[in-house]
Structures are given as C-alpha cells and as structure tokens.
Amino acid sequence: MSISSQHKPLGKQVTSSLQMLSPIVELNVGGEMYTTTLSTLKKHPGSKLAEMFTGQPKLRTDSEGRFFIDRPGTYFKYILEYLRSNQVPTQCVQDVYREALFYDIEPLVKQLEDSPQIFGELVARKQFLARVPGYSENLELMIRIARAEAVASRRSSVIVCVVRTEEDAAKCRDALSALDTDKRSVVKFGPWKASPGIPDLLDCIQMDVEAKGYNVSFQPHIAEKGFRFKSHDFFYKFLFTWW
C-alpha cells in the first residue's frame, strides 16, 4: 500500500464508523477549506466540536466529500490555532469568542473572557447597562420612533432624556412640559446607580444602535428660549441617517 493511500485525506468516501475514518480530515467551514487531524478536532472531549466527530460523524458533506460546518469560516483558523498550539488569538477577539462559545471549547472561552476586549464588554459595560432600567427596551423604542419618522426623508431624529439621579429625574419631568417636541416621542434613560456618567451612557446608546446596523450620531438638544433649565443637561438628539 502506498503512503498516499495510507494517509488519503477524507474525501467522497464517508465511513460509518469513526475507527475507519482517516486521521486526516478535510473540512468546509462556511466555504473556507481546512485540513487538520481528527485528534486536533477532538482535543477537548467535552466540546461540541469533538462531539461532531465522535462515533459516527454528525455532519453533512459537501460535493467533494468534505465535512461541512455551517459557521463563519474566516474565524475557524483561530480555533484551529488554539487546538494545535494553545495559542489564544489576539485578532478578531469578539468574533472568535462567539465561535468558541458555539463550539463549546471551554478553556478557550475562559481565556478569551480574560482578554481586555471581552472582559471590558462582559464585566464592565454590560454590568453597567444592567443597572440602567429598561435599557434594551428603550433602544428598541428609539429605533421604532426613528423608523416611523423616516418616510420620504433622509434623516430622522429622536429626542432622548438622560437622567443620572432621582433629583435629575424630577427636574426632567418638569422640563418635559416646556419641551418643544411631542412628549410621547421622548425616550427616557435612567436614573441608575453606577459610576459611569451621562457621556458614558450616550456612547453606549450610540454603540448599541450602530451594532444593529444603523448610522446614528447625537448632539445636545437646545430648547427654545425661556426654557427653565439648561436643556442640554437632560435632552439629546439622536440623528438617524438613512441614505
């Protein structure tokens, strides 16, 4: 038997028993082609990736007989690098983290969660936003208002009231009565008990709206003359640009 036939990559012949699988495995991950070993894929026995190749392979094959995984192929190379050499990626960390969660590679997930990018998002920012009442619901409300006002328009705006303390919340309620806009379309955020301030929350709102695919910016909303309070202490205009 020739060396090439001994170590022939897994092709059109898909076996029904793992014992008969070639130690060399060809993969099609979202259109990206990879060649690796069975032992590399099974390095962490409790992972979803290892389970895909335990017993009878639980995967479909493409037209060339390669095992097909319907995930973003670009980031799978970082998964393989970790499985081969325990190298934790420093690029595309957020994307690789999502893939590590999908493949359930627990050691990689834990190491990525210690990275500055993931730690900052999960521990710092997310924990702060969890203390802002109704944050996610208010984001969706902003988007609904902006979309409703986008008819035959290049831009639409949403007025946001941001209050840091209960005292500011009371002032904001008084200020709303004199605000030169439809009170029902004003979206209120706060108050909250955490150290980040109003600029931090405004940045979070912009970041999360943009993560949903929208082009958005914000600026202080300057009310008409005679307004009892400095309107920019509470009110901000978020501008959605559609085209």
PDB file of C-alpha atoms in Angstrom:
ATOM      1  CA  MET A   1       0.000   0.000   0.000  1.00  0.00           C
ATOM      2  CA  SER A   2       1.441   3.398  -0.950  1.00  0.00           C
ATOM      3  CA  ILE A   3       1.964   6.221   1.568  1.00  0.00           C
ATOM      4  CA  SER A   4      -0.575   8.344  -0.270  1.00  0.00           C
ATOM      5  CA  SER A   5      -3.292   5.706   0.071  1.00  0.00           C
ATOM      6  CA  GLN A   6      -2.384   5.114   3.718  1.00  0.00           C
ATOM      7  CA  HIS A   7      -2.947   8.762   4.600  1.00  0.00           C
ATOM      8  CA  LYS A   8      -5.527   9.717   1.993  1.00  0.00           C
ATOM      9  CA  PRO A   9      -7.497  12.793   3.165  1.00  0.00           C
ATOM     10  CA  LEU A  10     -11.139  12.278   3.894  1.00  0.00           C
ATOM     11  CA  GLY A  11     -12.882  12.750   0.546  1.00  0.00           C
ATOM     12  CA  LYS A  12     -16.004  11.380  -1.089  1.00  0.00           C
ATOM     13  CA  GLN A  13     -15.917   8.155   0.891  1.00  0.00           C
ATOM     14  CA  VAL A  14     -17.617   8.955   4.198  1.00  0.00           C
ATOM     15  CA  THR A  15     -17.358   5.994   6.545  1.00  0.00           C
ATOM     16  CA  SER A  16     -19.980   4.871   9.006  1.00  0.00           C
ATOM     17  CA  SER A  17     -17.514   4.098  11.795  1.00  0.00           C
ATOM     18  CA  LEU A  18     -15.094   6.500  13.426  1.00  0.00           C
ATOM     19  CA  GLN A  19     -12.482   3.762  13.676  1.00  0.00           C
ATOM     20  CA  MET A  20     -12.328   3.704   9.858  1.00  0.00           C
ATOM     21  CA  LEU A  21     -12.014   7.493   9.480  1.00  0.00           C
ATOM     22  CA  SER A  22      -8.754   8.779   8.090  1.00  0.00           C
ATOM     23  CA  PRO A  23      -6.633  10.596  10.699  1.00  0.00           C
ATOM     24  CA  ILE A  24      -6.507  13.471   8.181  1.00  0.00           C
ATOM     25  CA  VAL A  25      -9.808  15.351   7.933  1.00  0.00           C
ATOM     26  CA  GLU A  26     -10.904  17.837   5.289  1.00  0.00           C
ATOM     27  CA  LEU A  27     -13.413  20.473   6.357  1.00  0.00           C
ATOM     28  CA  ASN A  28     -15.548  23.035   4.593  1.00  0.00           C
ATOM     29  CA  VAL A  29     -16.376  25.697   7.176  1.00  0.00           C
ATOM     30  CA  GLY A  30     -18.741  28.247   5.647  1.00  0.00           C
ATOM     31  CA  GLY A  31     -16.947  27.981   2.298  1.00  0.00           C
ATOM     32  CA  GLU A  32     -13.410  28.086   3.757  1.00  0.00           C
ATOM     33  CA  MET A  33     -11.421  24.864   3.337  1.00  0.00           C
ATOM     34  CA  TYR A  34      -9.293  23.416   6.128  1.00  0.00           C
ATOM     35  CA  THR A  35      -7.224  20.274   6.565  1.00  0.00           C
ATOM     36  CA  THR A  36      -6.429  19.019  10.033  1.00  0.00           C
ATOM     37  CA  THR A  37      -6.258  15.841  12.072  1.00  0.00           C
ATOM     38  CA  LEU A  38      -9.009  14.006  13.878  1.00  0.00           C
ATOM     39  CA  SER A  39      -7.048  14.233  17.126  1.00  0.00           C
ATOM     40  CA  THR A  40      -6.878  18.035  16.822  1.00  0.00           C
ATOM     41  CA  LEU A  41     -10.642  18.306  16.393  1.00  0.00           C
ATOM     42  CA  LYS A  42     -11.198  16.016  19.404  1.00  0.00           C
ATOM     43  CA  LYS A  43      -8.608  17.664  21.642  1.00  0.00           C
ATOM     44  CA  HIS A  44     -11.273  18.778  24.136  1.00  0.00           C
ATOM     45  CA  PRO A  45     -13.601  15.763  24.515  1.00  0.00           C
ATOM     46  CA  GLY A  46     -16.446  17.692  26.144  1.00  0.00           C
ATOM     47  CA  SER A  47     -16.677  20.280  23.395  1.00  0.00           C
ATOM     48  CA  LYS A  48     -19.344  20.425  20.710  1.00  0.00           C
ATOM     49  CA  LEU A  49     -16.616  20.286  18.072  1.00  0.00           C
ATOM     50  CA  ALA A  50     -15.297  16.999  19.467  1.00  0.00           C
ATOM     51  CA  GLU A  51     -18.814  15.576  19.594  1.00  0.00           C
ATOM     52  CA  MET A  52     -19.230  16.302  15.886  1.00  0.00           C
ATOM     53  CA  PHE A  53     -16.554  13.689  15.229  1.00  0.00           C
ATOM     54  CA  THR A  54     -17.338  11.197  17.985  1.00  0.00           C
ATOM     55  CA  GLY A  55     -18.897   7.928  16.902  1.00  0.00           C
ATOM     56  CA  GLN A  56     -20.497   8.330  13.514  1.00  0.00           C
ATOM     57  CA  PRO A  57     -19.744  11.876  12.315  1.00  0.00           C
ATOM     58  CA  LYS A  58     -22.774  14.109  12.878  1.00  0.00           C
ATOM     59  CA  LEU A  59     -22.116  16.351   9.881  1.00  0.00           C
ATOM     60  CA  ARG A  60     -23.193  16.664   6.282  1.00  0.00           C
ATOM     61  CA  THR A  61     -20.644  16.657   3.486  1.00  0.00           C
ATOM     62  CA  ASP A  62     -20.213  18.976   0.512  1.00  0.00           C
ATOM     63  CA  SER A  63     -19.998  17.891  -3.135  1.00  0.00           C
ATOM     64  CA  GLU A  64     -16.328  16.956  -2.650  1.00  0.00           C
ATOM     65  CA  GLY A  65     -17.000  14.858   0.428  1.00  0.00           C
ATOM     66  CA  ARG A  66     -15.550  17.348   2.899  1.00  0.00           C
ATOM     67  CA  PHE A  67     -17.337  17.628   6.232  1.00  0.00           C
ATOM     68  CA  PHE A  68     -19.410  20.793   6.186  1.00  0.00           C
ATOM     69  CA  ILE A  69     -19.847  23.121   9.172  1.00  0.00           C
ATOM     70  CA  ASP A  70     -22.244  25.995   8.570  1.00  0.00           C
ATOM     71  CA  ARG A  71     -20.325  28.654  10.500  1.00  0.00           C
ATOM     72  CA  PRO A  72     -18.145  31.653   9.515  1.00  0.00           C
ATOM     73  CA  GLY A  73     -15.039  30.055   8.072  1.00  0.00           C
ATOM     74  CA  THR A  74     -12.818  33.116   8.493  1.00  0.00           C
ATOM     75  CA  TYR A  75     -12.539  32.657  12.245  1.00  0.00           C
ATOM     76  CA  PHE A  76     -12.159  28.887  12.282  1.00  0.00           C
ATOM     77  CA  LYS A  77      -8.424  29.275  11.618  1.00  0.00           C
ATOM     78  CA  TYR A  78      -8.085  30.859  15.073  1.00  0.00           C
ATOM     79  CA  ILE A  79      -9.971  27.932  16.604  1.00  0.00           C
ATOM     80  CA  LEU A  80      -7.571  25.525  14.893  1.00  0.00           C
ATOM     81  CA  GLU A  81      -4.531  27.532  16.012  1.00  0.00           C
ATOM     82  CA  TYR A  82      -5.693  27.196  19.587  1.00  0.00           C
ATOM     83  CA  LEU A  83      -6.381  23.467  19.260  1.00  0.00           C
ATOM     84  CA  ARG A  84      -2.984  22.878  17.668  1.00  0.00           C
ATOM     85  CA  SER A  85      -0.751  25.024  19.873  1.00  0.00           C
ATOM     86  CA  ASN A  86      -2.875  26.551  22.682  1.00  0.00           C
ATOM     87  CA  GLN A  87      -2.343  29.942  21.043  1.00  0.00           C
ATOM     88  CA  VAL A  88      -5.032  32.385  22.190  1.00  0.00           C
ATOM     89  CA  PRO A  89      -5.928  34.770  19.344  1.00  0.00           C
ATOM     90  CA  THR A  90      -5.319  38.496  19.705  1.00  0.00           C
ATOM     91  CA  GLN A  91      -7.167  39.414  16.489  1.00  0.00           C
ATOM     92  CA  CYS A  92     -10.932  39.388  15.849  1.00  0.00           C
ATOM     93  CA  VAL A  93     -11.364  38.544  19.529  1.00  0.00           C
ATOM     94  CA  GLN A  94     -15.106  39.268  19.708  1.00  0.00           C
ATOM     95  CA  ASP A  95     -15.795  37.099  16.638  1.00  0.00           C
ATOM     96  CA  VAL A  96     -13.560  34.255  17.790  1.00  0.00           C
ATOM     97  CA  TYR A  97     -15.255  34.391  21.202  1.00  0.00           C
ATOM     98  CA  ARG A  98     -18.649  33.796  19.551  1.00  0.00           C
ATOM     99  CA  GLU A  99     -17.219  30.814  17.673  1.00  0.00           C
ATOM    100  CA  ALA A 100     -15.573  29.413  20.807  1.00  0.00           C
ATOM    101  CA  LEU A 101     -18.956  29.608  22.529  1.00  0.00           C
ATOM    102  CA  PHE A 102     -20.625  27.816  19.605  1.00  0.00           C
ATOM    103  CA  TYR A 103     -18.043  25.007  19.550  1.00  0.00           C
ATOM    104  CA  ASP A 104     -18.169  24.946  23.373  1.00  0.00           C
ATOM    105  CA  ILE A 105     -14.386  24.925  23.769  1.00  0.00           C
ATOM    106  CA  GLU A 106     -14.433  25.847  27.446  1.00  0.00           C
ATOM    107  CA  PRO A 107     -10.708  26.526  28.040  1.00  0.00           C
ATOM    108  CA  LEU A 108     -10.608  28.927  25.075  1.00  0.00           C
ATOM    109  CA  VAL A 109     -13.830  30.633  26.192  1.00  0.00           C
ATOM    110  CA  LYS A 110     -12.373  31.245  29.662  1.00  0.00           C
ATOM    111  CA  GLN A 111      -9.094  32.591  28.326  1.00  0.00           C
ATOM    112  CA  LEU A 112     -10.869  34.914  25.897  1.00  0.00           C
ATOM    113  CA  GLU A 113     -13.085  36.192  28.716  1.00  0.00           C
ATOM    114  CA  ASP A 114      -9.914  37.318  30.465  1.00  0.00           C
ATOM    115  CA  SER A 115      -8.838  39.368  27.441  1.00  0.00           C
ATOM    116  CA  PRO A 116      -9.298  43.162  27.708  1.00  0.00           C
ATOM    117  CA  GLN A 117     -11.848  43.243  24.881  1.00  0.00           C
ATOM    118  CA  ILE A 118     -14.189  40.597  26.289  1.00  0.00           C
ATOM    119  CA  PHE A 119     -13.606  41.483  29.930  1.00  0.00           C
ATOM    120  CA  GLY A 120     -14.458  45.123  29.264  1.00  0.00           C
ATOM    121  CA  GLU A 121     -17.633  44.227  27.397  1.00  0.00           C
ATOM    122  CA  LEU A 122     -18.938  41.475  29.694  1.00  0.00           C
ATOM    123  CA  VAL A 123     -17.809  42.682  33.106  1.00  0.00           C
ATOM    124  CA  ALA A 124     -17.654  46.458  32.818  1.00  0.00           C
ATOM    125  CA  ARG A 125     -20.043  47.715  30.136  1.00  0.00           C
ATOM    126  CA  LYS A 126     -22.720  45.026  30.344  1.00  0.00           C
ATOM    127  CA  GLN A 127     -22.812  45.196  34.127  1.00  0.00           C
ATOM    128  CA  PHE A 128     -23.239  48.967  33.946  1.00  0.00           C
ATOM    129  CA  LEU A 129     -26.054  48.752  31.398  1.00  0.00           C
ATOM    130  CA  ALA A 130     -27.793  46.125  33.521  1.00  0.00           C
ATOM    131  CA  ARG A 131     -28.217  48.886  36.125  1.00  0.00           C
ATOM    132  CA  VAL A 132     -29.914  51.269  33.697  1.00  0.00           C
ATOM    133  CA  PRO A 133     -33.645  50.451  33.934  1.00  0.00           C
ATOM    134  CA  GLY A 134     -35.249  49.368  30.652  1.00  0.00           C
ATOM    135  CA  TYR A 135     -32.094  49.967  28.604  1.00  0.00           C
ATOM    136  CA  SER A 136     -32.743  47.363  25.888  1.00  0.00           C
ATOM    137  CA  GLU A 137     -36.446  48.230  25.636  1.00  0.00           C
ATOM    138  CA  ASN A 138     -35.601  51.923  25.259  1.00  0.00           C
ATOM    139  CA  LEU A 139     -33.143  51.160  22.447  1.00  0.00           C
ATOM    140  CA  GLU A 140     -35.893  49.350  20.542  1.00  0.00           C
ATOM    141  CA  LEU A 141     -38.295  52.238  21.211  1.00  0.00           C
ATOM    142  CA  MET A 142     -35.773  54.719  19.792  1.00  0.00           C
ATOM    143  CA  ILE A 143     -35.416  52.671  16.633  1.00  0.00           C
ATOM    144  CA  ARG A 144     -39.190  52.337  16.189  1.00  0.00           C
ATOM    145  CA  ILE A 145     -39.669  56.106  16.520  1.00  0.00           C
ATOM    146  CA  ALA A 146     -36.814  56.821  14.092  1.00  0.00           C
ATOM    147  CA  ARG A 147     -38.187  54.385  11.504  1.00  0.00           C
ATOM    148  CA  ALA A 148     -41.689  55.849  11.818  1.00  0.00           C
ATOM    149  CA  GLU A 149     -40.316  59.302  11.002  1.00  0.00           C
ATOM    150  CA  ALA A 150     -38.166  58.155   8.091  1.00  0.00           C
ATOM    151  CA  VAL A 151     -40.887  58.320   5.404  1.00  0.00           C
ATOM    152  CA  ALA A 152     -39.609  60.300   2.373  1.00  0.00           C
ATOM    153  CA  SER A 153     -36.764  61.641   4.491  1.00  0.00           C
ATOM    154  CA  ARG A 154     -33.021  61.233   4.519  1.00  0.00           C
ATOM    155  CA  ARG A 155     -32.763  61.668   8.278  1.00  0.00           C
ATOM    156  CA  SER A 156     -34.958  61.286  11.309  1.00  0.00           C
ATOM    157  CA  SER A 157     -34.309  62.316  14.885  1.00  0.00           C
ATOM    158  CA  VAL A 158     -35.231  61.014  18.312  1.00  0.00           C
ATOM    159  CA  ILE A 159     -35.074  63.119  21.472  1.00  0.00           C
ATOM    160  CA  VAL A 160     -33.576  61.265  24.429  1.00  0.00           C
ATOM    161  CA  CYS A 161     -33.795  62.367  28.056  1.00  0.00           C
ATOM    162  CA  VAL A 162     -30.894  61.098  30.169  1.00  0.00           C
ATOM    163  CA  VAL A 163     -31.042  61.497  33.937  1.00  0.00           C
ATOM    164  CA  ARG A 164     -28.277  60.359  36.248  1.00  0.00           C
ATOM    165  CA  THR A 165     -30.054  60.751  39.627  1.00  0.00           C
ATOM    166  CA  GLU A 166     -33.548  60.754  41.096  1.00  0.00           C
ATOM    167  CA  GLU A 167     -33.226  64.515  41.565  1.00  0.00           C
ATOM    168  CA  ASP A 168     -32.473  64.960  37.871  1.00  0.00           C
ATOM    169  CA  ALA A 169     -35.420  62.701  37.038  1.00  0.00           C
ATOM    170  CA  ALA A 170     -37.747  65.085  38.903  1.00  0.00           C
ATOM    171  CA  LYS A 171     -36.286  68.091  37.066  1.00  0.00           C
ATOM    172  CA  CYS A 172     -36.667  66.252  33.770  1.00  0.00           C
ATOM    173  CA  ARG A 173     -40.364  65.646  34.425  1.00  0.00           C
ATOM    174  CA  ASP A 174     -40.834  69.380  34.973  1.00  0.00           C
ATOM    175  CA  ALA A 175     -38.765  70.196  31.915  1.00  0.00           C
ATOM    176  CA  LEU A 176     -40.786  67.909  29.662  1.00  0.00           C
ATOM    177  CA  SER A 177     -43.831  70.149  29.992  1.00  0.00           C
ATOM    178  CA  ALA A 178     -41.911  73.010  28.374  1.00  0.00           C
ATOM    179  CA  LEU A 179     -40.063  70.952  25.761  1.00  0.00           C
ATOM    180  CA  ASP A 180     -40.661  71.969  22.157  1.00  0.00           C
ATOM    181  CA  THR A 181     -41.438  68.468  20.871  1.00  0.00           C
ATOM    182  CA  ASP A 182     -44.042  65.722  21.160  1.00  0.00           C
ATOM    183  CA  LYS A 183     -43.625  64.464  24.721  1.00  0.00           C
ATOM    184  CA  ARG A 184     -44.694  60.943  23.722  1.00  0.00           C
ATOM    185  CA  SER A 185     -41.708  60.617  21.391  1.00  0.00           C
ATOM    186  CA  VAL A 186     -39.117  61.415  24.077  1.00  0.00           C
ATOM    187  CA  VAL A 187     -37.230  58.314  25.237  1.00  0.00           C
ATOM    188  CA  LYS A 188     -36.037  58.469  28.842  1.00  0.00           C
ATOM    189  CA  PHE A 189     -32.960  56.670  30.198  1.00  0.00           C
ATOM    190  CA  GLY A 190     -32.151  56.492  33.919  1.00  0.00           C
ATOM    191  CA  PRO A 191     -31.664  57.098  36.699  1.00  0.00           C
ATOM    192  CA  TRP A 192     -29.025  54.497  37.591  1.00  0.00           C
ATOM    193  CA  LYS A 193     -26.679  53.600  40.438  1.00  0.00           C
ATOM    194  CA  ALA A 194     -23.243  53.071  38.950  1.00  0.00           C
ATOM    195  CA  SER A 195     -20.145  55.205  38.459  1.00  0.00           C
ATOM    196  CA  PRO A 196     -20.341  55.850  34.669  1.00  0.00           C
ATOM    197  CA  GLY A 197     -21.851  59.209  33.797  1.00  0.00           C
ATOM    198  CA  ILE A 198     -24.168  60.593  31.138  1.00  0.00           C
ATOM    199  CA  PRO A 199     -21.456  60.795  28.407  1.00  0.00           C
ATOM    200  CA  ASP A 200     -20.695  57.101  29.005  1.00  0.00           C
ATOM    201  CA  LEU A 201     -24.345  56.136  28.619  1.00  0.00           C
ATOM    202  CA  LEU A 202     -24.702  58.236  25.461  1.00  0.00           C
ATOM    203  CA  ASP A 203     -21.683  56.426  23.979  1.00  0.00           C
ATOM    204  CA  CYS A 204     -23.242  53.077  24.881  1.00  0.00           C
ATOM    205  CA  ILE A 205     -26.535  54.016  23.214  1.00  0.00           C
ATOM    206  CA  GLN A 206     -24.740  55.040  20.019  1.00  0.00           C
ATOM    207  CA  MET A 207     -22.568  51.902  20.077  1.00  0.00           C
ATOM    208  CA  ASP A 208     -25.512  49.547  20.506  1.00  0.00           C
ATOM    209  CA  VAL A 209     -27.722  51.250  17.914  1.00  0.00           C
ATOM    210  CA  GLU A 210     -24.842  51.135  15.414  1.00  0.00           C
ATOM    211  CA  ALA A 211     -24.329  47.435  16.246  1.00  0.00           C
ATOM    212  CA  LYS A 212     -27.857  46.891  14.921  1.00  0.00           C
ATOM    213  CA  GLY A 213     -26.769  48.340  11.572  1.00  0.00           C
ATOM    214  CA  TYR A 214     -27.967  51.947  11.884  1.00  0.00           C
ATOM    215  CA  ASN A 215     -25.998  55.099  11.105  1.00  0.00           C
ATOM    216  CA  VAL A 216     -26.559  57.327  14.136  1.00  0.00           C
ATOM    217  CA  SER A 217     -24.995  60.326  15.855  1.00  0.00           C
ATOM    218  CA  PHE A 218     -26.050  62.512  18.763  1.00  0.00           C
ATOM    219  CA  GLN A 219     -25.788  66.079  19.992  1.00  0.00           C
ATOM    220  CA  PRO A 220     -27.256  68.162  22.820  1.00  0.00           C
ATOM    221  CA  HIS A 221     -30.819  69.254  22.130  1.00  0.00           C
ATOM    222  CA  ILE A 222     -31.110  73.000  22.534  1.00  0.00           C
ATOM    223  CA  ALA A 223     -34.626  74.018  23.545  1.00  0.00           C
ATOM    224  CA  GLU A 224     -36.346  77.300  22.747  1.00  0.00           C
ATOM    225  CA  LYS A 225     -35.550  80.425  24.724  1.00  0.00           C
ATOM    226  CA  GLY A 226     -37.254  80.718  28.094  1.00  0.00           C
ATOM    227  CA  PHE A 227     -36.673  77.076  28.981  1.00  0.00           C
ATOM    228  CA  ARG A 228     -36.388  76.760  32.785  1.00  0.00           C
ATOM    229  CA  PHE A 229     -33.326  74.502  32.776  1.00  0.00           C
ATOM    230  CA  LYS A 230     -30.342  74.072  30.511  1.00  0.00           C
ATOM    231  CA  SER A 231     -31.918  71.616  28.102  1.00  0.00           C
ATOM    232  CA  HIS A 232     -28.578  70.033  27.248  1.00  0.00           C
ATOM    233  CA  ASP A 233     -28.320  68.909  30.874  1.00  0.00           C
ATOM    234  CA  PHE A 234     -31.039  66.342  30.109  1.00  0.00           C
ATOM    235  CA  PHE A 235     -32.001  66.234  26.425  1.00  0.00           C
ATOM    236  CA  TYR A 236     -30.047  64.925  23.473  1.00  0.00           C
ATOM    237  CA  LYS A 237     -30.977  64.498  19.832  1.00  0.00           C
ATOM    238  CA  PHE A 238     -30.048  61.199  18.162  1.00  0.00           C
ATOM    239  CA  LEU A 239     -29.913  61.630  14.407  1.00  0.00           C
ATOM    240  CA  PHE A 240     -30.508  58.571  12.212  1.00  0.00           C
ATOM    241  CA  THR A 241     -29.199  58.897   8.644  1.00  0.00           C
ATOM    242  CA  TRP A 242     -30.864  56.551   6.177  1.00  0.00           C
ATOM    243  CA  TRP A 243     -29.042  57.267   2.915  1.00  0.00           C
TER     244      TRP A 243
END
